[in-house]
Tab-separated table of C-alpha atoms in Angstrom:
chain	number	residue	atom	x	y	z
A	238	MET	CA	10.525	-20.433	29.801
A	239	THR	CA	9.302	-17.609	32.016
A	240	GLU	CA	6.019	-19.396	32.521
A	241	GLU	CA	7.853	-22.624	33.335
A	242	LEU	CA	9.924	-20.915	35.995
A	243	ASP	CA	6.868	-19.252	37.465
A	244	GLU	CA	5.095	-22.574	37.470
A	245	ILE	CA	7.944	-24.226	39.342
A	246	TYR	CA	7.902	-21.391	41.801
A	247	ARG	CA	4.148	-21.739	42.357
A	248	ARG	CA	4.533	-25.458	42.818
A	249	ALA	CA	7.234	-24.788	45.342
A	250	SER	CA	5.025	-22.323	47.133
A	251	ALA	CA	2.231	-24.846	47.312
A	252	LEU	CA	4.584	-27.350	48.884
A	253	ASP	CA	5.870	-24.828	51.369
A	254	PRO	CA	4.020	-25.490	54.625
A	255	SER	CA	4.873	-22.074	56.047
A	256	ARG	CA	1.760	-20.168	56.923
A	257	PRO	CA	0.985	-16.904	58.619
A	258	SER	CA	0.021	-17.145	62.215
A	259	GLU	CA	-3.602	-17.960	62.896
A	260	SER	CA	-3.664	-15.206	65.476
A	261	VAL	CA	-2.875	-12.667	62.781
A	262	ARG	CA	-5.842	-13.806	60.746
A	263	ARG	CA	-8.087	-13.626	63.780
A	264	LYS	CA	-6.911	-10.131	64.723
A	265	VAL	CA	-7.247	-8.819	61.207
A	266	LEU	CA	-10.747	-10.153	60.726
A	267	GLU	CA	-11.893	-8.928	64.125
A	268	HIS	CA	-10.450	-5.519	63.422
A	269	ALA	CA	-12.107	-5.369	60.017
A	270	ALA	CA	-15.451	-6.443	61.448
A	271	ALA	CA	-15.195	-3.812	64.161
A	272	LEU	CA	-14.459	-1.116	61.590
A	273	ALA	CA	-17.330	-2.245	59.414
A	274	ALA	CA	-19.707	-2.156	62.348
A	275	ARG	CA	-19.132	1.451	63.239
A	276	PRO	CA	-19.844	4.483	61.102
A	277	ARG	CA	-16.717	5.787	59.516
A	278	PRO	CA	-16.579	9.383	58.342
A	279	ALA	CA	-13.853	8.492	55.904
A	280	ALA	CA	-16.110	5.922	54.370
A	281	ASN	CA	-18.889	8.397	53.893
A	282	ARG	CA	-16.869	11.207	52.418
A	283	PRO	CA	-16.328	9.759	48.973
A	284	ARG	CA	-20.026	9.017	48.732
A	285	TRP	CA	-20.836	12.622	49.517
A	286	ARG	CA	-18.637	13.938	46.785
A	287	PRO	CA	-20.429	12.321	43.875
A	288	ALA	CA	-23.721	13.177	45.543
A	289	ILE	CA	-22.798	16.845	45.666
A	290	PHE	CA	-21.453	16.872	42.139
A	291	GLY	CA	-24.478	14.967	40.951
A	292	THR	CA	-26.828	17.432	42.588
A	293	LEU	CA	-25.001	20.379	41.074
A	294	ALA	CA	-24.977	18.760	37.665
A	295	ALA	CA	-28.687	17.984	37.909
A	296	ALA	CA	-29.413	21.553	38.973
A	297	GLY	CA	-27.378	22.894	36.070
A	298	LEU	CA	-29.111	20.622	33.632
A	299	ALA	CA	-32.500	21.561	35.015
A	300	GLY	CA	-31.562	25.214	34.672
A	301	LEU	CA	-30.578	24.712	31.061
A	302	LEU	CA	-33.872	23.011	30.385
A	303	ILE	CA	-36.087	25.399	32.307
A	304	VAL	CA	-34.600	28.794	31.470
A	305	PRO	CA	-35.317	28.616	27.731
A	306	ARG	CA	-38.890	27.573	28.520
A	307	VAL	CA	-39.417	30.516	30.840
A	308	PHE	CA	-38.169	32.991	28.263
A	309	ASN	CA	-39.478	31.154	25.246
A	310	PRO	CA	-41.541	33.550	23.117
A	311	HIS	CA	-43.374	30.584	21.599
A	312	PRO	CA	-45.064	28.758	24.382
A	313	PRO	CA	-47.002	25.629	23.672
A	314	ALA	CA	-50.580	26.033	22.525
A	315	ASN	CA	-52.052	25.180	25.864
A	316	SER	CA	-50.015	27.853	27.579
A	317	ALA	CA	-50.364	30.604	25.001
A	318	ASP	CA	-52.705	32.593	27.172
A	319	THR	CA	-50.378	32.649	30.118
A	320	ALA	CA	-47.106	33.132	28.309
A	321	VAL	CA	-45.473	36.489	28.496
A	322	PRO	CA	-44.885	37.924	25.031
A	323	ALA	CA	-41.287	38.950	25.004
A	324	GLN	CA	-41.322	41.553	22.326
A	325	ILE	CA	-41.511	45.224	21.704
A	326	PRO	CA	-44.711	46.690	23.107
A	327	PRO	CA	-47.042	47.256	20.188
A	328	ASP	CA	-48.575	50.335	21.668
A	329	ALA	CA	-46.838	53.630	21.204
A	330	ASP	CA	-48.070	54.692	24.606
A	331	ALA	CA	-46.359	51.845	26.267
A	332	PRO	CA	-43.595	52.786	28.624
A	333	PRO	CA	-40.225	52.716	27.010
A	334	GLY	CA	-38.651	50.562	29.673
A	335	ALA	CA	-38.559	47.370	27.698
A	336	GLY	CA	-37.624	48.641	24.313
A	337	ALA	CA	-35.499	51.687	24.741
A	338	PRO	CA	-32.463	50.322	26.515
A	339	ALA	CA	-32.238	47.427	24.175
A	340	MET	CA	-32.100	49.747	21.216
A	341	ALA	CA	-29.389	51.977	22.448
A	342	ASP	CA	-27.540	51.654	19.187
A	343	ALA	CA	-30.489	52.811	17.159
A	344	PRO	CA	-30.368	56.341	15.803
A	345	PRO	CA	-31.971	58.876	18.097
A	346	THR	CA	-35.315	60.273	17.072
A	347	ALA	CA	-35.009	63.465	19.014
A	348	ALA	CA	-33.100	66.627	18.089
A	349	GLY	CA	-34.748	67.148	14.760
A	350	ALA	CA	-34.357	63.699	13.469
A	351	PRO	CA	-37.420	62.527	11.630
A	352	PRO	CA	-39.544	60.327	13.769
A	353	PHE	CA	-39.192	57.477	11.309
A	354	ALA	CA	-35.497	57.854	10.875
A	355	ASP	CA	-34.900	54.319	11.988
A	356	ALA	CA	-37.705	52.949	9.905
A	357	PRO	CA	-35.539	51.436	7.177
A	358	SER	CA	-34.033	49.068	9.641
A	359	MET	CA	-37.498	47.806	10.329
A	360	ASN	CA	-38.791	48.187	6.816
A	361	SER	CA	-36.060	46.213	5.345
A	362	ALA	CA	-36.925	42.976	6.920
A	363	PRO	CA	-38.941	40.767	4.684
A	364	ALA	CA	-36.442	38.067	5.389
A	365	PRO	CA	-37.877	35.058	7.140
A	366	SER	CA	-38.429	35.748	10.756
A	367	PRO	CA	-36.087	33.919	13.054
A	368	LEU	CA	-39.092	33.115	15.144
A	369	PRO	CA	-41.408	30.461	13.790
A	370	PRO	CA	-45.002	31.613	13.624
A	371	PRO	CA	-47.012	29.177	15.683
A	372	GLN	CA	-49.585	30.131	18.281
A	373	SER	CA	-47.769	33.238	19.404
A	374	ALA	CA	-47.652	34.747	15.943
A	375	ALA	CA	-50.649	36.889	16.748
A	376	ARG	CA	-48.697	38.520	19.515
A	377	SER	CA	-45.529	39.058	17.570
A	378	ARG	CA	-46.911	40.217	14.271
A	379	THR	CA	-46.634	43.822	15.305
A	380	ILE	CA	-42.910	43.543	14.972
A	381	THR	CA	-42.808	41.020	12.201
A	382	PRO	CA	-41.278	42.991	9.373
A	383	SER	CA	-43.324	41.317	6.746
A	384	ASP	CA	-45.948	43.438	5.078
A	385	GLU	CA	-48.361	40.616	4.835
A	386	GLN	CA	-48.336	40.063	8.527
A	387	ILE	CA	-48.870	43.647	9.623
A	388	THR	CA	-52.562	44.119	10.101
A	389	VAL	CA	-53.026	47.313	12.018
A	390	PRO	CA	-56.496	48.873	11.917
A	391	GLU	CA	-56.583	52.170	10.105
A	392	GLU	CA	-57.927	54.078	13.093
A	393	ASP	CA	-55.039	52.863	15.163
A	394	VAL	CA	-52.658	54.008	12.524
A	395	GLN	CA	-54.148	57.406	12.487
A	396	ARG	CA	-54.158	57.621	16.231
A	397	LEU	CA	-50.539	56.641	16.324
A	398	ALA	CA	-49.668	59.124	13.627
A	399	GLU	CA	-51.361	61.873	15.544
A	400	ALA	CA	-49.658	60.964	18.677
A	401	LYS	CA	-46.372	60.898	16.861
A	402	SER	CA	-46.921	64.295	15.332
A	403	ARG	CA	-47.723	65.649	18.773
A	404	SER	CA	-44.659	64.366	20.340
A	405	ALA	CA	-42.230	64.036	17.541
A	406	GLY	CA	-38.839	63.391	18.934
A	407	GLU	CA	-40.136	62.547	22.326
A	408	LEU	CA	-41.367	59.110	21.700
A	409	PRO	CA	-39.237	56.310	22.783
A	410	VAL	CA	-37.101	54.822	20.153
A	411	GLY	CA	-38.824	51.486	20.282
A	412	ALA	CA	-42.191	53.097	19.860
A	413	SER	CA	-41.142	55.068	16.802
A	414	ARG	CA	-39.880	51.893	15.252
A	415	LEU	CA	-43.187	50.271	15.771
A	416	ASP	CA	-45.021	53.166	14.380
A	417	ALA	CA	-42.837	53.120	11.363
A	418	ALA	CA	-43.606	49.528	10.832
A	419	ALA	CA	-47.290	50.291	11.240
A	420	GLN	CA	-47.390	53.116	8.730
A	421	PRO	CA	-49.367	52.014	5.686
A	422	GLY	CA	-47.378	54.361	3.528
A	423	ALA	CA	-44.239	52.705	4.475
A	424	ALA	CA	-45.236	49.430	2.972
A	425	ALA	CA	-43.799	50.164	-0.434
A	426	GLN	CA	-40.682	51.506	1.129
A	427	ARG	CA	-40.398	48.403	3.187
A	428	GLY	CA	-40.820	46.216	0.197
A	429	ALA	CA	-38.298	48.217	-1.802
A	430	ALA	CA	-35.779	48.271	0.909
A	431	ALA	CA	-36.179	44.665	1.657
A	432	ARG	CA	-32.909	42.908	2.103
A	433	PRO	CA	-31.873	39.743	3.710
A	434	GLY	CA	-30.220	39.970	7.010
A	435	ALA	CA	-32.520	42.605	8.319
A	436	ALA	CA	-33.898	40.184	10.789
A	437	ALA	CA	-30.418	39.743	12.119
A	438	GLN	CA	-30.169	43.510	12.393
A	439	LEU	CA	-33.328	43.542	14.336
A	440	GLY	CA	-31.982	40.925	16.649
A	441	ALA	CA	-28.745	42.809	17.035
A	442	ALA	CA	-30.606	45.955	17.927
A	443	GLN	CA	-32.478	44.134	20.641
A	444	PRO	CA	-30.017	41.877	22.324
A	445	GLY	CA	-32.070	41.733	25.467
A	446	LEU	CA	-35.188	40.618	23.717
A	447	LEU	CA	-35.341	39.112	20.317
A	448	ALA	CA	-31.712	38.349	19.840
A	449	GLY	CA	-31.425	36.561	23.095
A	450	GLN	CA	-34.652	34.733	22.575
A	451	THR	CA	-33.926	33.661	19.074
A	452	ALA	CA	-30.568	32.398	20.197
A	453	ALA	CA	-32.269	30.497	22.948
A	454	THR	CA	-34.776	28.976	20.596
A	455	ALA	CA	-32.354	28.403	17.755
A	456	GLN	CA	-30.256	25.908	19.641
A	457	PRO	CA	-31.378	23.322	22.126
A	458	ALA	CA	-30.573	24.050	25.734
A	459	SER	CA	-28.744	20.775	26.184
A	460	PRO	CA	-28.348	17.587	24.234
A	461	PRO	CA	-30.847	14.969	25.234
A	462	THR	CA	-29.490	12.219	27.393
A	463	ASP	CA	-28.584	9.212	25.296
A	464	PRO	CA	-30.329	6.199	26.800
A	465	SER	CA	-27.651	3.852	25.519
A	466	ALA	CA	-24.968	6.052	27.087
A	467	ALA	CA	-26.852	5.858	30.364
A	468	LEU	CA	-26.955	2.095	30.005
A	469	ARG	CA	-23.214	1.902	29.410
A	470	ARG	CA	-22.475	4.251	32.259
A	471	ALA	CA	-24.608	2.227	34.660
A	472	ALA	CA	-22.926	-0.984	33.515
A	473	GLU	CA	-19.439	0.449	33.853
A	474	THR	CA	-20.001	1.892	37.299
A	475	GLY	CA	-21.863	-1.124	38.579
A	476	ASP	CA	-25.002	0.880	39.245
A	477	VAL	CA	-27.261	-2.134	39.060
A	478	GLN	CA	-30.385	-0.188	39.889
A	479	ALA	CA	-29.848	2.243	37.029
A	480	LEU	CA	-28.882	-0.638	34.808
A	481	ARG	CA	-32.155	-2.400	35.524
A	482	VAL	CA	-34.017	0.790	34.682
A	483	SER	CA	-32.184	1.098	31.366
A	484	LEU	CA	-32.758	-2.523	30.519
A	485	GLY	CA	-36.415	-2.169	31.406
A	486	ALA	CA	-36.646	0.796	29.051
A	487	GLU	CA	-35.645	-1.466	26.157
A	488	VAL	CA	-32.514	0.465	25.363
A	489	PRO	CA	-30.465	-1.407	22.705
A	490	ILE	CA	-28.294	-3.516	24.946
A	491	ASP	CA	-25.333	-3.760	22.581
A	492	ALA	CA	-25.267	-0.132	21.500
A	493	PRO	CA	-21.563	0.773	21.317
A	494	ASP	CA	-19.925	4.026	22.276
A	495	ALA	CA	-17.611	6.000	20.003
A	496	ARG	CA	-14.882	3.429	20.549
A	497	GLY	CA	-17.145	0.549	19.824
A	498	ARG	CA	-17.404	-0.579	23.443
A	499	THR	CA	-20.670	-2.093	24.521
A	500	ALA	CA	-22.111	-1.980	28.019
A	501	LEU	CA	-20.949	-5.565	28.540
A	502	MET	CA	-17.418	-4.661	27.507
A	503	LEU	CA	-17.319	-1.733	29.927
A	504	ALA	CA	-18.744	-3.805	32.742
A	505	ALA	CA	-16.253	-6.605	32.099
A	506	SER	CA	-13.228	-4.334	31.965
A	507	GLY	CA	-14.455	-2.444	35.010
A	508	GLY	CA	-14.785	-5.573	37.079
A	509	GLN	CA	-18.533	-5.122	37.496
A	510	ALA	CA	-19.585	-8.724	37.932
A	511	GLU	CA	-23.174	-7.882	38.771
A	512	SER	CA	-23.518	-5.714	35.698
A	513	VAL	CA	-22.033	-8.456	33.561
A	514	ASP	CA	-24.433	-11.059	34.934
A	515	LEU	CA	-27.389	-8.767	34.440
A	516	LEU	CA	-26.418	-7.852	30.891
A	517	LEU	CA	-25.816	-11.468	29.937
A	518	ALA	CA	-29.156	-12.417	31.448
A	519	HIS	CA	-30.750	-9.808	29.201
A	520	GLY	CA	-29.093	-11.204	26.108
A	521	ALA	CA	-26.060	-8.968	25.671
A	522	ASP	CA	-23.727	-10.231	22.954
A	523	PRO	CA	-20.720	-11.753	24.769
A	524	ASN	CA	-18.593	-11.521	21.632
A	525	ALA	CA	-19.228	-7.920	20.636
A	526	ALA	CA	-15.739	-6.537	20.061
A	527	ASP	CA	-14.754	-2.896	20.249
A	528	ALA	CA	-12.981	-0.860	17.589
A	529	ASN	CA	-9.671	-2.482	18.543
A	530	GLY	CA	-11.087	-5.954	18.246
A	531	THR	CA	-11.084	-6.483	22.004
A	532	THR	CA	-13.883	-8.722	23.193
A	533	PRO	CA	-15.466	-8.588	26.651
A	534	LEU	CA	-13.651	-11.820	27.508
A	535	LYS	CA	-10.285	-10.348	26.582
A	536	ALA	CA	-11.105	-7.222	28.554
A	537	ALA	CA	-12.036	-9.265	31.618
A	538	LEU	CA	-8.836	-11.286	31.408
A	539	ALA	CA	-6.781	-8.149	30.944
A	540	ALA	CA	-8.436	-6.662	34.020
A	541	ASP	CA	-7.669	-9.786	36.011
A	542	GLN	CA	-11.307	-10.665	36.476
A	543	PRO	CA	-11.430	-14.451	36.361
A	544	ALA	CA	-14.969	-14.640	37.741
A	545	ILE	CA	-16.258	-12.350	35.013
A	546	ALA	CA	-14.260	-14.215	32.398
A	547	ALA	CA	-15.837	-17.449	33.565
A	548	ALA	CA	-19.313	-15.934	33.381
A	549	LEU	CA	-18.616	-14.700	29.870
A	550	ARG	CA	-17.318	-18.094	28.793
A	551	ARG	CA	-20.439	-19.728	30.147
A	552	ALA	CA	-22.418	-17.310	28.014
A	553	GLY	CA	-20.507	-18.387	24.925
A	554	ALA	CA	-17.756	-15.774	24.850
A	555	ARG	CA	-14.690	-16.664	22.865
B	211	MET	CA	-25.512	-4.054	59.327
B	212	PRO	CA	-25.892	-5.746	55.979
B	213	VAL	CA	-23.825	-8.871	55.768
B	214	ALA	CA	-23.395	-10.784	52.593
B	215	GLY	CA	-22.847	-14.472	52.760
B	216	ASP	CA	-19.484	-15.837	51.716
B	217	SER	CA	-20.994	-17.786	48.898
B	218	ALA	CA	-22.568	-14.661	47.482
B	219	ALA	CA	-19.365	-12.676	47.665
B	220	ALA	CA	-16.895	-15.374	46.673
B	221	GLY	CA	-17.377	-14.870	42.961
B	222	ASP	CA	-17.080	-11.129	43.168
B	223	SER	CA	-14.099	-9.214	41.915
B	224	ASP	CA	-11.647	-7.788	44.391
B	225	GLU	CA	-12.854	-4.323	43.568
B	226	ALA	CA	-16.478	-5.230	44.219
B	227	LEU	CA	-15.540	-6.843	47.502
B	228	ILE	CA	-13.606	-3.878	48.807
B	229	ARG	CA	-16.474	-1.595	47.866
B	230	ARG	CA	-18.879	-3.856	49.698
B	231	TYR	CA	-16.677	-3.803	52.721
B	232	ALA	CA	-16.501	-0.026	52.550
B	233	ARG	CA	-20.279	-0.078	52.732
B	234	GLY	CA	-20.108	-2.132	55.899
B	235	GLU	CA	-20.137	-5.757	54.756
B	236	ALA	CA	-17.573	-7.455	56.951
B	237	ALA	CA	-18.054	-10.754	55.133
B	238	ALA	CA	-16.735	-9.190	51.931
B	239	PHE	CA	-13.507	-8.335	53.707
B	240	GLU	CA	-13.078	-11.881	54.911
B	241	VAL	CA	-13.425	-13.212	51.376
B	242	LEU	CA	-10.893	-10.697	50.203
B	243	TYR	CA	-8.518	-11.513	53.028
B	244	ARG	CA	-8.640	-15.255	52.470
B	245	ARG	CA	-8.143	-14.741	48.750
B	246	HIS	CA	-4.924	-12.768	49.151
B	247	GLU	CA	-3.599	-13.671	52.570
B	248	MET	CA	-1.024	-16.190	51.428
B	249	ARG	CA	0.183	-14.132	48.486
B	250	VAL	CA	0.889	-11.127	50.648
B	251	TRP	CA	2.411	-13.210	53.367
B	252	ARG	CA	4.770	-15.025	50.972
B	253	TYR	CA	5.763	-11.708	49.446
B	254	LEU	CA	6.664	-10.379	52.881
B	255	GLN	CA	8.178	-13.533	54.265
B	256	ARG	CA	10.387	-14.228	51.273
B	257	ASN	CA	11.537	-10.668	51.064
B	258	LEU	CA	12.270	-10.366	54.745
B	259	ARG	CA	13.088	-14.018	55.360
B	260	ASN	CA	11.565	-13.762	58.755
B	261	ALA	CA	8.182	-15.281	59.464
B	262	ALA	CA	7.563	-13.314	62.638
B	263	THR	CA	8.200	-10.013	60.909
B	264	ALA	CA	6.108	-11.153	57.983
B	265	ASP	CA	3.248	-11.900	60.384
B	266	GLU	CA	3.586	-8.513	61.969
B	267	LEU	CA	3.582	-6.730	58.635
B	268	LEU	CA	0.776	-8.867	57.273
B	269	GLN	CA	-1.376	-7.650	60.097
B	270	GLU	CA	-0.378	-4.037	59.495
B	271	VAL	CA	-1.092	-4.309	55.779
B	272	TRP	CA	-4.595	-5.661	56.282
B	273	PHE	CA	-5.336	-3.215	59.055
B	274	ALA	CA	-4.454	-0.485	56.571
B	275	VAL	CA	-6.673	-2.056	53.924
B	276	ALA	CA	-9.589	-2.169	56.359
B	277	ARG	CA	-9.012	1.382	57.503
B	278	ASP	CA	-8.605	2.856	54.026
B	279	ALA	CA	-11.148	0.733	52.187
B	280	ALA	CA	-13.397	3.717	51.625
B	281	ARG	CA	-10.550	5.643	50.028
B	282	TYR	CA	-9.795	2.934	47.524
B	283	VAL	CA	-10.425	4.268	44.042
B	284	PRO	CA	-10.834	1.549	41.453
B	285	SER	CA	-8.612	3.310	38.943
B	286	ALA	CA	-6.016	0.633	39.643
B	287	ARG	CA	-6.494	-3.016	40.415
B	288	PHE	CA	-7.027	-3.926	44.025
B	289	THR	CA	-3.937	-6.118	44.010
B	290	THR	CA	-1.825	-3.188	42.852
B	291	TRP	CA	-3.107	-1.161	45.782
B	292	LEU	CA	-2.686	-4.073	48.182
B	293	PHE	CA	0.897	-4.781	47.204
B	294	SER	CA	1.700	-1.077	47.247
B	295	ILE	CA	0.718	-1.061	50.898
B	296	ALA	CA	2.711	-4.232	51.523
B	297	HIS	CA	5.759	-2.788	49.795
B	298	ASN	CA	5.606	0.445	51.770
B	299	ARG	CA	5.200	-1.368	55.080
B	300	MET	CA	8.099	-3.604	54.255
B	301	ILE	CA	10.372	-0.707	53.325
B	302	ASP	CA	9.463	1.038	56.578
B	303	SER	CA	10.261	-2.126	58.470
B	304	ILE	CA	13.622	-2.505	56.757
B	305	ARG	CA	14.493	1.098	57.597
B	306	VAL	CA	13.652	0.559	61.252
B	307	ARG	CA	15.682	-2.608	61.336
B	308	ARG	CA	18.641	-0.898	59.755
B	309	ARG	CA	18.738	1.468	62.692
B	310	HIS	CA	18.828	-1.367	65.161
B	311	VAL	CA	20.759	-3.997	63.274
B	312	SER	CA	24.064	-3.256	61.706
B	313	LEU	CA	23.287	-4.601	58.327
B	314	GLU	CA	24.917	-3.129	55.273
B	315	SER	CA	21.839	-3.579	53.268
B	316	LEU	CA	19.198	-5.946	54.319
B	317	GLY	CA	18.466	-8.311	51.513
B	318	HIS	CA	21.319	-7.257	49.287
B	319	GLU	CA	23.919	-9.670	48.032
B	320	SER	CA	25.232	-10.222	51.475
B	321	ALA	CA	25.595	-13.901	52.156
B	322	VAL	CA	25.957	-13.123	55.826
B	323	VAL	CA	22.609	-11.420	55.929
B	324	THR	CA	21.013	-14.203	53.986
B	325	ARG	CA	22.344	-16.830	56.348
B	326	GLN	CA	21.352	-14.775	59.355
B	327	LEU	CA	17.797	-14.374	58.191
B	328	THR	CA	17.316	-17.874	56.856
B	329	ALA	CA	18.526	-19.161	60.192
B	330	ASP	CA	15.257	-17.966	61.639
B	331	PRO	CA	13.853	-20.863	63.681
B	332	SER	CA	10.426	-20.588	62.145
B	333	ALA	CA	11.866	-20.939	58.663
B	334	SER	CA	14.471	-23.635	59.266
B	335	PRO	CA	12.153	-26.616	59.709
B	336	VAL	CA	10.825	-26.104	56.222
B	337	ALA	CA	14.256	-25.688	54.753
B	338	ALA	CA	15.533	-28.733	56.548
B	339	ALA	CA	12.619	-30.911	55.599
B	340	VAL	CA	12.595	-30.126	51.906
B	341	ALA	CA	16.142	-28.995	51.347
B	342	ARG	CA	16.707	-31.553	48.628
B	343	ASP	CA	13.568	-30.762	46.841
B	344	GLU	CA	13.812	-28.688	43.729
B	345	ALA	CA	10.946	-26.545	44.829
B	346	ALA	CA	12.483	-25.780	48.158
B	347	ALA	CA	15.755	-25.005	46.468
B	348	LEU	CA	14.025	-22.556	44.197
B	349	ILE	CA	12.417	-20.796	47.098
B	350	ARG	CA	15.742	-20.562	48.819
B	351	ALA	CA	17.234	-19.199	45.629
B	352	VAL	CA	14.519	-16.609	45.454
B	353	GLU	CA	15.269	-15.554	48.983
B	354	GLU	CA	18.914	-15.187	48.101
B	355	LEU	CA	18.331	-12.929	45.143
B	356	PRO	CA	19.416	-9.300	45.486
B	357	ARG	CA	16.668	-7.374	47.227
B	358	GLU	CA	15.457	-5.355	44.249
B	359	GLN	CA	15.414	-8.393	41.986
B	360	ARG	CA	13.739	-10.503	44.617
B	361	GLU	CA	11.079	-7.923	45.264
B	362	ALA	CA	10.345	-7.408	41.600
B	363	PHE	CA	10.127	-11.155	41.076
B	364	LEU	CA	7.843	-11.676	44.067
B	365	LEU	CA	5.593	-8.808	43.076
B	366	GLN	CA	5.209	-10.421	39.703
B	367	VAL	CA	4.608	-14.011	40.782
B	368	GLU	CA	2.753	-13.364	44.031
B	369	GLY	CA	1.041	-10.100	43.224
B	370	ASP	CA	0.459	-11.048	39.595
B	371	LEU	CA	1.482	-7.539	38.647
B	372	ASP	CA	2.896	-6.445	35.334
B	373	ILE	CA	6.150	-4.575	34.831
B	374	GLU	CA	4.502	-1.197	34.775
B	375	GLU	CA	2.705	-1.805	38.039
B	376	ILE	CA	5.853	-3.124	39.695
B	377	ALA	CA	7.784	-0.099	38.490
B	378	ARG	CA	5.171	2.205	39.968
B	379	ILE	CA	5.115	0.437	43.308
B	380	THR	CA	8.878	0.251	43.691
B	381	GLY	CA	9.494	3.732	42.341
B	382	SER	CA	11.715	2.457	39.558
B	383	SER	CA	11.688	2.998	35.844
B	384	PHE	CA	10.090	0.537	33.508
B	385	GLU	CA	13.430	-0.472	32.004
B	386	THR	CA	15.091	-0.920	35.379
B	387	THR	CA	12.259	-3.112	36.559
B	388	LYS	CA	12.409	-5.135	33.390
B	389	SER	CA	16.157	-5.651	33.859
B	390	ARG	CA	15.690	-6.721	37.465
B	391	LEU	CA	13.142	-9.298	36.456
B	392	ARG	CA	15.381	-10.568	33.689
B	393	TYR	CA	18.383	-10.886	36.011
B	394	ALA	CA	16.282	-12.564	38.667
B	395	ARG	CA	14.983	-15.154	36.265
B	396	THR	CA	18.404	-15.765	34.770
B	397	LYS	CA	19.809	-16.466	38.215
B	398	LEU	CA	16.948	-18.719	39.168
B	399	ARG	CA	17.259	-20.699	35.945
B	400	GLN	CA	20.975	-21.024	36.521
B	401	MET	CA	20.315	-22.291	40.007
B	402	LEU	CA	17.835	-24.838	38.706
B	403	LYS	CA	20.364	-26.072	36.167
B	404	GLU	CA	23.007	-26.439	38.850
B	405	TYR	CA	20.552	-28.248	41.056
B	406	ALA	CA	19.631	-30.601	38.269
């Protein structure tokens, strides 16, 4: 009944010869053409905003990707020679700058404390190293708390022991730890005191070095961009250029999002006629329904997009 | 300046057209204008019952569309935005007229007001020519509806808007809008029965 009344009204409107003045049409179109012809700051502003946000987002993403690489203790094989080993200096003579502050919570070795007082914390780490042992293992084995991996020449051990006896209590904390790990006599002790979780202790004692690095390597810096998500986003926003790139990359064209919506569905509901045409031309399924059972055709009709609906029907949409 | 041909833009959605215009394609605006010109004009003319005022407001509405095209955010349909502008311009016009014309409430159930406005010379030839026609009678009945009911009805049939969109544009609740539409249709059906 409602439709009938509306239909009568529309019929009546069609019969009504009243029309707006032709001069109004002329003025409006001239005005619009004049506005289109000149640069409008208001028109540019909204395009700047996404550009700025996009730049910031790209910079953030790049930072997330680059920072872990810079501080990664396991560089790729071809860059092993140039990578900076982020670890405790293996030499007892090394300046304490890198190790000492990071081990502030370790027991002090001065004031009569035995120089190897903190050794158990190092000895007790036969647990699997949080750092995988690829190319950089040679550099990190001095701190790897596994007996099998500590291969310190005897003369070095003796030299270190002498140095330690000369300056007992004066060595930096990090150095004494290393020495303890390097002591051949400590091997049994290390094995006996082995307990899981020691590696975590080690990481906790060195938040600036190992802990931070293992955290950085343990989890990816950022999830990889989903190509199908990029495809859907391009389709939904009408970014035809990006859409062509995605389609050229052979991304599955009907890959749905979490709600079951395909790129075609998003393009249709978003009124993106160009995206719809492009997707259909590339063989997108015109009847792929989302989780609610809504098809692209229904979405286009709901969005009052008759042109898109017609295109979908031509492609076989029901 | 890039200019798209009419044929290329004619199949585009309203939202695509307004974006194209915002990028400087004047032809896209023309397609958009021709697509919606009559709907907006009928909405204004039948609400105000004055063709000259409707012309004036039609121009203002489309000037505003052209000026603010770049600010259009496609979170809502273009027609919702377009008829929001038309509604606001019309309300402003009614307020101005109230100051100058001693009308209790322009468009309300005042038969005097209705007669005064329908006596507009530019509207009378139509009414006279097709007065006996059912269609013309319906249009007249629409024009005689209470203002809120008439506006809700016209937004629905001319703007093709749903109840929620009409409620948002007119600043009314969903239920109120629904009631107005129901009353409007009841009256129009009654009028059609009487006419028959």
